[in-house]
Coordinates of C-alpha atoms in Angstrom, one line a residue:
X33 CA 34.0 -81.9 157.1
X34 CA 31.0 -81.3 155.1
X35 CA 31.2 -79.9 151.5
X36 CA 29.7 -76.3 150.5
X37 CA 29.8 -73.9 148.5
X38 CA 29.2 -70.0 148.6
X39 CA 27.7 -68.8 145.6
X40 CA 25.3 -65.8 146.8
X41 CA 26.8 -63.1 144.9
X42 CA 24.0 -60.8 143.6
X43 CA 24.2 -59.7 140.0
X44 CA 25.2 -56.5 140.9
X45 CA 27.8 -58.0 143.0
X46 CA 29.2 -60.2 140.4
X47 CA 29.1 -57.0 138.2
X48 CA 31.4 -54.8 140.4
X49 CA 33.6 -57.7 141.2
X50 CA 34.1 -58.6 137.2
X51 CA 34.7 -55.2 136.6
X52 CA 37.2 -54.9 139.0
X53 CA 39.0 -58.1 137.3
X54 CA 38.5 -56.0 134.1
X55 CA 40.6 -53.0 135.3
X56 CA 43.7 -55.4 137.2
X57 CA 43.7 -57.2 133.6
X58 CA 44.2 -54.2 131.1
X59 CA 47.4 -53.3 133.8
X60 CA 48.7 -56.4 134.1
X61 CA 48.2 -57.6 130.5
X62 CA 52.3 -57.7 129.6
X63 CA 52.6 -59.7 132.6
X64 CA 53.0 -62.8 131.7
X65 CA 54.3 -66.0 133.0
X66 CA 57.0 -68.3 131.1
X67 CA 55.4 -72.0 130.6
X68 CA 57.2 -74.4 133.1
X69 CA 56.9 -78.3 133.7
X70 CA 56.4 -78.5 137.7
X71 CA 57.8 -81.9 138.9
X72 CA 56.1 -84.4 141.4
X73 CA 58.4 -83.6 144.3
X74 CA 58.2 -83.5 147.6
X75 CA 54.8 -83.4 148.2
X76 CA 52.7 -81.3 151.2
X77 CA 50.2 -84.3 151.7
X78 CA 47.1 -82.4 153.2
X79 CA 46.4 -82.5 157.1
X80 CA 42.3 -82.4 156.0
X81 CA 40.7 -83.2 152.8
X82 CA 37.3 -82.3 152.1
X83 CA 35.0 -84.9 149.9
X84 CA 33.1 -84.8 147.0
X85 CA 30.3 -86.9 146.1
X86 CA 29.4 -87.1 143.3
X87 CA 25.6 -88.5 141.4
X88 CA 26.9 -91.6 140.8
X89 CA 27.9 -92.6 143.6
X90 CA 31.5 -92.0 143.5
X91 CA 33.4 -89.5 145.4
X92 CA 36.9 -87.3 144.7
X93 CA 38.8 -85.8 148.2
X94 CA 40.3 -82.6 147.4
X95 CA 42.2 -80.4 149.8
X96 CA 40.7 -77.9 151.9
X97 CA 41.5 -74.4 150.5
X98 CA 41.2 -72.6 154.0
X99 CA 44.3 -74.6 155.2
X100 CA 46.1 -74.1 152.1
X101 CA 49.6 -72.6 153.4
X102 CA 51.2 -70.6 149.2
X103 CA 54.3 -71.1 148.4
X104 CA 57.1 -68.9 150.1
X105 CA 58.0 -65.7 147.8
X106 CA 53.8 -65.5 146.2
X107 CA 52.8 -65.5 149.6
X108 CA 52.2 -61.9 150.2
X109 CA 50.3 -61.1 146.8
X110 CA 48.0 -64.0 146.9
X111 CA 47.8 -64.0 150.0
X112 CA 45.9 -60.7 149.6
X113 CA 44.1 -61.7 146.9
X114 CA 42.3 -64.3 149.6
X115 CA 42.2 -61.7 152.1
X116 CA 40.4 -59.0 149.8
X117 CA 38.2 -61.7 148.9
X118 CA 38.9 -61.3 145.1
X119 CA 38.2 -64.5 143.4
X120 CA 41.3 -63.2 141.2
X121 CA 43.5 -60.9 140.3
X122 CA 44.3 -61.4 135.9
X123 CA 48.0 -62.1 135.1
X124 CA 48.6 -62.5 138.6
X125 CA 46.6 -64.9 140.3
X126 CA 44.1 -66.7 138.4
X127 CA 41.4 -67.8 140.4
X128 CA 42.7 -71.6 141.3
X129 CA 42.6 -72.0 145.0
X130 CA 38.8 -71.4 144.9
X131 CA 36.2 -75.1 143.9
X132 CA 34.5 -72.9 141.0
X133 CA 30.8 -74.1 140.1
X134 CA 31.6 -74.9 137.1
X135 CA 34.6 -77.5 137.7
X136 CA 31.9 -79.6 139.6
X137 CA 29.3 -79.5 136.7
X138 CA 32.0 -81.2 134.3
X139 CA 33.6 -83.4 137.2
X140 CA 29.7 -84.3 137.5
X141 CA 28.8 -85.0 133.5
X142 CA 31.9 -86.5 132.8
X143 CA 30.9 -89.4 135.4
X144 CA 27.0 -89.5 133.9
X145 CA 29.1 -90.1 130.2
X146 CA 29.9 -93.3 128.9
X147 CA 33.1 -92.5 128.1
X148 CA 36.3 -95.0 127.6
X149 CA 38.9 -93.1 129.6
X150 CA 41.1 -95.6 129.3
X151 CA 44.2 -94.8 127.6
X152 CA 43.3 -91.7 126.5
X153 CA 45.7 -88.7 126.7
X154 CA 43.9 -85.3 128.7
X155 CA 44.3 -82.2 128.4
X156 CA 43.0 -79.8 131.9
X157 CA 43.4 -76.1 131.0
X158 CA 43.2 -73.8 133.6
X159 CA 42.6 -76.9 136.2
X160 CA 42.8 -75.1 139.4
X161 CA 41.6 -77.7 141.9
X162 CA 42.1 -80.2 138.4
X163 CA 38.3 -82.1 139.6
X164 CA 37.7 -83.4 136.3
X165 CA 40.4 -83.9 135.0
X166 CA 41.3 -86.2 138.5
X167 CA 37.9 -88.0 137.6
X168 CA 39.6 -88.8 134.1
X169 CA 42.8 -89.9 135.9
X170 CA 40.4 -92.4 138.1
X171 CA 38.9 -93.3 134.7
X172 CA 42.6 -94.7 133.6
X173 CA 43.3 -92.0 131.5
X174 CA 46.7 -89.8 131.1
X175 CA 46.1 -85.9 132.5
X176 CA 48.7 -83.5 131.8
X177 CA 46.9 -80.4 134.1
X178 CA 48.1 -77.0 133.1
X179 CA 47.4 -74.2 135.5
X180 CA 48.2 -70.4 135.4
X181 CA 49.6 -70.5 139.2
X182 CA 52.7 -72.1 139.7
X183 CA 51.7 -72.3 143.9
X184 CA 48.6 -73.8 142.7
X185 CA 49.9 -76.9 141.0
X186 CA 52.0 -76.9 144.0
X187 CA 50.3 -76.2 147.5
X188 CA 46.5 -77.9 145.4
X189 CA 46.4 -79.7 142.2
X190 CA 49.3 -82.0 142.5
X191 CA 48.3 -82.8 146.7
X192 CA 44.5 -83.6 144.9
X193 CA 46.1 -86.2 142.6
X194 CA 48.0 -87.6 145.5
X195 CA 45.0 -87.9 147.8
X196 CA 42.9 -89.7 144.6
X197 CA 45.1 -92.2 144.1
X198 CA 46.0 -95.0 145.6
X199 CA 49.5 -96.7 146.8
X200 CA 50.1 -98.5 144.2
X201 CA 48.7 -95.4 141.5
X202 CA 51.4 -93.4 143.5
X203 CA 54.3 -95.3 142.3
X204 CA 53.3 -94.5 138.8
X205 CA 51.8 -90.6 139.1
X206 CA 55.0 -89.0 137.1
X207 CA 54.4 -91.3 134.2
X208 CA 50.9 -90.3 134.1
X209 CA 50.2 -87.4 135.3
X210 CA 52.7 -84.0 134.3
X211 CA 51.6 -80.7 135.5
X212 CA 52.8 -77.2 133.5
X213 CA 52.3 -73.5 134.8
X214 CA 52.4 -70.3 132.5
X215 CA 50.3 -68.6 130.2
X216 CA 48.4 -69.9 127.6
X217 CA 50.1 -69.2 124.8
X218 CA 53.5 -70.1 126.6
X219 CA 51.9 -73.0 127.9
X220 CA 51.2 -74.0 124.0
X221 CA 54.9 -73.5 122.6
X222 CA 56.1 -75.3 125.2
X223 CA 53.3 -78.9 124.7
X224 CA 53.9 -77.8 120.7
X225 CA 57.8 -79.2 121.1
X226 CA 56.8 -82.6 122.9
X227 CA 56.9 -85.6 121.3
X228 CA 53.6 -86.6 121.8
X229 CA 51.3 -83.2 121.6
X230 CA 48.0 -83.6 120.5
X231 CA 45.5 -85.1 123.1
X232 CA 42.4 -87.1 122.9
X233 CA 40.3 -84.5 125.2
X234 CA 40.4 -80.9 127.0
X235 CA 38.4 -79.8 129.3
X236 CA 38.0 -76.4 130.9
X237 CA 35.9 -74.4 133.0
X238 CA 35.5 -70.7 133.9
X239 CA 38.0 -70.1 131.4
X240 CA 36.2 -68.0 128.7
X241 CA 35.3 -64.9 131.6
X242 CA 37.3 -62.7 129.6
X243 CA 37.2 -61.9 126.2
X244 CA 40.6 -60.5 126.2
X245 CA 42.3 -63.9 127.6
X246 CA 40.1 -66.0 125.0
X247 CA 41.8 -66.0 121.9
X248 CA 45.4 -67.6 123.4
X249 CA 43.0 -70.7 125.0
X250 CA 41.1 -71.2 121.6
X251 CA 44.6 -71.4 120.6
X252 CA 45.8 -73.7 122.7
X253 CA 42.3 -75.7 121.8
X254 CA 43.1 -75.6 118.0
X255 CA 47.5 -76.6 118.3
X256 CA 46.6 -79.3 120.5
X257 CA 43.5 -81.4 119.9
X258 CA 43.4 -84.6 118.2
X259 CA 41.4 -84.7 115.0
X260 CA 39.1 -87.0 116.5
X261 CA 39.6 -85.8 119.7
X262 CA 36.9 -83.6 122.3
X263 CA 36.4 -80.6 123.8
X264 CA 34.5 -80.0 126.9
X265 CA 34.2 -76.4 128.6
X266 CA 32.4 -75.6 131.1
X267 CA 31.6 -72.3 132.0
X268 CA 28.7 -69.2 133.4
X269 CA 26.4 -67.9 130.1
X270 CA 27.4 -64.4 130.7
X271 CA 30.2 -63.2 132.9
X272 CA 28.8 -59.3 134.3
X273 CA 31.5 -56.7 133.7
X274 CA 34.0 -58.4 130.8
X275 CA 31.5 -59.4 128.3
X276 CA 32.6 -63.2 128.2
X277 CA 30.3 -66.2 128.8
X278 CA 29.1 -68.9 126.5
X279 CA 27.1 -67.3 123.8
X280 CA 30.1 -65.1 122.9
X281 CA 32.3 -68.3 123.0
X282 CA 30.1 -69.8 120.4
X283 CA 30.0 -67.1 118.5
X284 CA 33.7 -67.2 118.4
X285 CA 34.2 -71.3 117.7
X286 CA 31.4 -70.6 114.7
X287 CA 33.8 -67.9 113.4
X288 CA 36.5 -69.2 113.3
X289 CA 35.5 -72.4 111.4
X290 CA 37.7 -75.1 113.0
X291 CA 35.0 -76.6 115.0
X292 CA 31.9 -78.0 115.8
X293 CA 30.0 -76.5 118.9
X294 CA 26.8 -77.7 120.9
X295 CA 25.7 -77.1 123.8
X296 CA 25.3 -80.5 125.8
X297 CA 24.5 -79.6 129.0
X298 CA 22.5 -76.4 130.7
X299 CA 21.9 -75.8 134.3
X300 CA 19.6 -73.4 135.5
X301 CA 20.1 -73.4 139.1
X302 CA 22.0 -70.0 140.9
X303 CA 23.7 -68.2 137.6
X304 CA 23.0 -70.3 134.7
X305 CA 25.6 -71.9 133.4
X306 CA 26.0 -74.3 130.3
X307 CA 28.8 -77.3 129.2
X308 CA 29.9 -77.0 125.6
X309 CA 31.0 -79.6 123.5
X310 CA 33.4 -78.8 120.5
X311 CA 35.1 -81.0 117.6
X312 CA 36.9 -81.1 114.1
X313 CA 34.4 -80.4 111.2
X314 CA 34.1 -83.3 109.4

């Protein structure tokens, strides 16, 4: 099956969509999900897969989102989002069924770097399909995946890890990968209770569009990154209608003073996008 994106929205279309999202976000701000760990049980193996070819020659497989059957009990609300062609409804469905542009950017960037992933503990926040985290997993890292929606983890993320694991690796998936659903604040509290709660590498893409939720995301980063760890954030320079973006997030980080931050990659095709690198100040 051919791999394709649907990134043909105009600036006016994007602004209208994000204004709708902001309204929904304000209405649903208090409708937050308690964190829980999702166990790898009764995995639904995908009937078909889409192959992503990376520039370095490696490939990653992922489920065809058009064929994903949403879990019983949430089918009506999430299917309504998809049927209405909404990318997300904040605090209800956070867009995890879609392969987001910046997720591919971050996966490509990781594949171009000389990172020794073996033995690292990695956390992907707002993972959705989980492509960056799966790339790290395939290179030997132990990876924890977080998404707001339990159904996304069950229907997309876990099947994707399964697709990219050989028979031997599947025996140890539960040791090397963990999956957490829920709001960032709740997830932070849950992970801080773990014996080893800090990570060598934190990855996230398309998660800083909203200024309302950035504080919680940034709090997780500060709480869970090891002193010598690194964070990579892939996002658009500006998200029309909601005020988030890489410049605004960069200002937040600089004002807080915990991390150093730099732009390590810029993409100018289509909507301008960047990858930010954060690390603890010495």
